[in-house]
Amino acid sequence: MVICLERTIFWQERLHVAAADCWRICRQHLLQMAVKQEKQDERAAVNQKAEKLLKDYGNSILRMAYAYLHNMSDAEDILQETLIKYLQTAPVLENPAHEKAWLLKVAANLSKNRIDYNRIRQTDELEETLVAEKREDLRFVWEAVRALPEK
């Protein structure tokens, strides 16, 4: 039996294991650390790309979305959705200059979708109001019917 000291650095404990098991445990732990580091590096790269996109094109996207929506809160949402869509799809562009065009086109499409969504939502709210008014009219009619004398 040997004491596996590699794990004591991380878990503050000593494990009494066979030498072969110690090597397996240490190797497994090192692989886990490498995967964790790889994920952290990926996140850092994504964050850097997002910051670069925001710095380079954020103002243009925001202004264009605001021109469509006339609402700063919705325009900021469109900016965020556009950047997320870019990072998720990671489009392969022939020319880096096409990056801005891609982002603006996506932002325009998202803005148009938001306009359609808002129009549908407003229509639904209006229909609910009309239904409520119809109920009031029907209530008035039924009250009049009930007030009629029986034959």
mmCIF file of C-alpha atoms in Angstrom, residues 20-144:
data_model
loop_
_atom_site.group_PDB
_atom_site.id
_atom_site.type_symbol
_atom_site.label_atom_id
_atom_site.label_comp_id
_atom_site.label_asym_id
_atom_site.label_seq_id
_atom_site.Cartn_x
_atom_site.Cartn_y
_atom_site.Cartn_z
ATOM 1 C CA ALA A 20 -1.731 0.985 -9.626
ATOM 2 C CA ASP A 21 -4.907 2.510 -8.225
ATOM 3 C CA CYS A 22 -2.998 5.629 -7.212
ATOM 4 C CA TRP A 23 -1.806 6.108 -10.795
ATOM 5 C CA ARG A 24 -5.333 5.530 -12.140
ATOM 6 C CA ILE A 25 -6.859 7.984 -9.655
ATOM 7 C CA CYS A 26 -4.213 10.617 -10.353
ATOM 8 C CA ARG A 27 -4.553 10.221 -14.121
ATOM 9 C CA GLN A 28 -8.335 10.434 -13.873
ATOM 10 C CA HIS A 29 -8.083 13.549 -11.730
ATOM 11 C CA LEU A 30 -5.641 15.182 -14.147
ATOM 12 C CA LEU A 31 -8.006 14.446 -17.040
ATOM 13 C CA GLN A 32 -10.883 16.014 -15.117
ATOM 14 C CA MET A 33 -8.759 19.081 -14.435
ATOM 15 C CA ALA A 34 -7.823 19.305 -18.125
ATOM 16 C CA VAL A 35 -11.482 19.113 -19.179
ATOM 17 C CA LYS A 36 -12.426 21.749 -16.608
ATOM 18 C CA GLN A 37 -9.621 24.012 -17.847
ATOM 19 C CA GLU A 38 -10.727 23.442 -21.450
ATOM 20 C CA LYS A 39 -14.282 24.505 -20.576
ATOM 21 C CA GLN A 40 -12.983 27.600 -18.808
ATOM 22 C CA ASP A 41 -10.870 28.451 -21.852
ATOM 23 C CA GLU A 42 -13.914 28.012 -24.126
ATOM 24 C CA ARG A 43 -15.998 30.287 -21.901
ATOM 25 C CA ALA A 44 -13.239 32.884 -21.879
ATOM 26 C CA ALA A 45 -13.008 32.742 -25.682
ATOM 27 C CA VAL A 46 -16.787 33.132 -26.022
ATOM 28 C CA ASN A 47 -16.763 36.067 -23.584
ATOM 29 C CA GLN A 48 -13.934 37.731 -25.506
ATOM 30 C CA LYS A 49 -15.770 37.250 -28.811
ATOM 31 C CA ALA A 50 -18.984 38.662 -27.312
ATOM 32 C CA GLU A 51 -17.122 41.696 -25.962
ATOM 33 C CA LYS A 52 -15.474 42.268 -29.350
ATOM 34 C CA LEU A 53 -18.800 42.010 -31.190
ATOM 35 C CA LEU A 54 -20.460 44.351 -28.711
ATOM 36 C CA LYS A 55 -17.625 46.865 -28.969
ATOM 37 C CA ASP A 56 -17.415 46.748 -32.764
ATOM 38 C CA TYR A 57 -21.074 46.431 -33.770
ATOM 39 C CA GLY A 58 -23.212 46.927 -30.668
ATOM 40 C CA ASN A 59 -24.058 50.559 -31.352
ATOM 41 C CA SER A 60 -25.042 49.871 -34.977
ATOM 42 C CA ILE A 61 -27.245 46.925 -34.025
ATOM 43 C CA LEU A 62 -28.888 48.867 -31.197
ATOM 44 C CA ARG A 63 -29.601 51.899 -33.400
ATOM 45 C CA MET A 64 -31.043 49.760 -36.179
ATOM 46 C CA ALA A 65 -33.250 47.778 -33.768
ATOM 47 C CA TYR A 66 -34.447 51.021 -32.171
ATOM 48 C CA ALA A 67 -35.310 52.386 -35.628
ATOM 49 C CA TYR A 68 -37.602 49.391 -36.116
ATOM 50 C CA LEU A 69 -39.093 49.152 -32.639
ATOM 51 C CA HIS A 70 -39.078 52.717 -31.211
ATOM 52 C CA ASN A 71 -38.510 51.173 -27.787
ATOM 53 C CA MET A 72 -35.066 51.118 -26.181
ATOM 54 C CA SER A 73 -35.810 48.141 -23.939
ATOM 55 C CA ASP A 74 -36.901 46.006 -26.899
ATOM 56 C CA ALA A 75 -33.915 47.233 -28.931
ATOM 57 C CA GLU A 76 -31.546 46.137 -26.147
ATOM 58 C CA ASP A 77 -33.245 42.730 -26.098
ATOM 59 C CA ILE A 78 -32.734 42.442 -29.866
ATOM 60 C CA LEU A 79 -29.057 43.351 -29.462
ATOM 61 C CA GLN A 80 -28.637 40.618 -26.861
ATOM 62 C CA GLU A 81 -30.554 38.037 -28.909
ATOM 63 C CA THR A 82 -28.488 38.881 -32.000
ATOM 64 C CA LEU A 83 -25.187 38.383 -30.190
ATOM 65 C CA ILE A 84 -26.404 35.123 -28.648
ATOM 66 C CA LYS A 85 -27.545 33.848 -32.043
ATOM 67 C CA TYR A 86 -24.131 34.697 -33.528
ATOM 68 C CA LEU A 87 -22.291 32.906 -30.734
ATOM 69 C CA GLN A 88 -24.569 29.860 -30.952
ATOM 70 C CA THR A 89 -24.410 29.445 -34.721
ATOM 71 C CA ALA A 90 -20.812 30.614 -35.245
ATOM 72 C CA PRO A 91 -21.431 31.368 -38.930
ATOM 73 C CA VAL A 92 -18.618 30.694 -41.383
ATOM 74 C CA LEU A 93 -18.249 33.852 -43.439
ATOM 75 C CA GLU A 94 -16.208 34.155 -46.624
ATOM 76 C CA ASN A 95 -15.038 37.603 -45.653
ATOM 77 C CA PRO A 96 -14.716 39.046 -42.141
ATOM 78 C CA ALA A 97 -16.329 42.221 -43.478
ATOM 79 C CA HIS A 98 -19.554 40.240 -43.876
ATOM 80 C CA GLU A 99 -19.783 39.851 -40.104
ATOM 81 C CA LYS A 100 -21.487 43.211 -39.625
ATOM 82 C CA ALA A 101 -23.922 42.530 -42.475
ATOM 83 C CA TRP A 102 -24.809 39.156 -40.950
ATOM 84 C CA LEU A 103 -25.417 40.698 -37.537
ATOM 85 C CA LEU A 104 -27.538 43.540 -38.926
ATOM 86 C CA LYS A 105 -29.623 41.156 -41.035
ATOM 87 C CA VAL A 106 -30.297 38.920 -38.024
ATOM 88 C CA ALA A 107 -31.139 41.964 -35.894
ATOM 89 C CA ALA A 108 -33.536 43.221 -38.587
ATOM 90 C CA ASN A 109 -35.268 39.842 -38.768
ATOM 91 C CA LEU A 110 -35.534 39.620 -34.982
ATOM 92 C CA SER A 111 -36.929 43.165 -34.878
ATOM 93 C CA LYS A 112 -39.559 42.324 -37.498
ATOM 94 C CA ASN A 113 -40.489 39.208 -35.539
ATOM 95 C CA ARG A 114 -40.842 41.326 -32.389
ATOM 96 C CA ILE A 115 -43.105 43.775 -34.240
ATOM 97 C CA ASP A 116 -45.308 40.903 -35.444
ATOM 98 C CA TYR A 117 -45.400 39.413 -31.943
ATOM 99 C CA ASN A 118 -46.405 42.755 -30.427
ATOM 100 C CA ARG A 119 -49.087 43.245 -33.090
ATOM 101 C CA ILE A 120 -50.579 39.805 -32.382
ATOM 102 C CA ARG A 121 -50.455 40.404 -28.638
ATOM 103 C CA GLN A 122 -52.224 43.771 -29.000
ATOM 104 C CA THR A 123 -54.878 42.175 -31.218
ATOM 105 C CA ASP A 124 -55.497 39.441 -28.651
ATOM 106 C CA GLU A 125 -55.893 42.023 -25.888
ATOM 107 C CA LEU A 126 -58.321 43.984 -28.050
ATOM 108 C CA GLU A 127 -60.381 40.856 -28.767
ATOM 109 C CA GLU A 128 -60.590 40.129 -25.037
ATOM 110 C CA THR A 129 -61.939 43.651 -24.523
ATOM 111 C CA LEU A 130 -64.501 43.135 -27.273
ATOM 112 C CA VAL A 131 -65.566 39.813 -25.769
ATOM 113 C CA ALA A 132 -66.025 41.514 -22.400
ATOM 114 C CA GLU A 133 -68.164 44.210 -24.038
ATOM 115 C CA LYS A 134 -70.245 41.522 -25.768
ATOM 116 C CA ARG A 135 -70.802 39.857 -22.411
ATOM 117 C CA GLU A 136 -72.065 43.161 -21.017
ATOM 118 C CA ASP A 137 -74.441 43.479 -23.987
ATOM 119 C CA LEU A 138 -75.636 39.902 -23.513
ATOM 120 C CA ARG A 139 -76.126 40.438 -19.796
ATOM 121 C CA PHE A 140 -78.296 43.461 -20.578
ATOM 122 C CA VAL A 141 -80.353 41.370 -23.055
ATOM 123 C CA TRP A 142 -80.783 38.481 -20.606
ATOM 124 C CA GLU A 143 -81.820 40.857 -17.839
ATOM 125 C CA ALA A 144 -84.426 42.320 -20.191
#
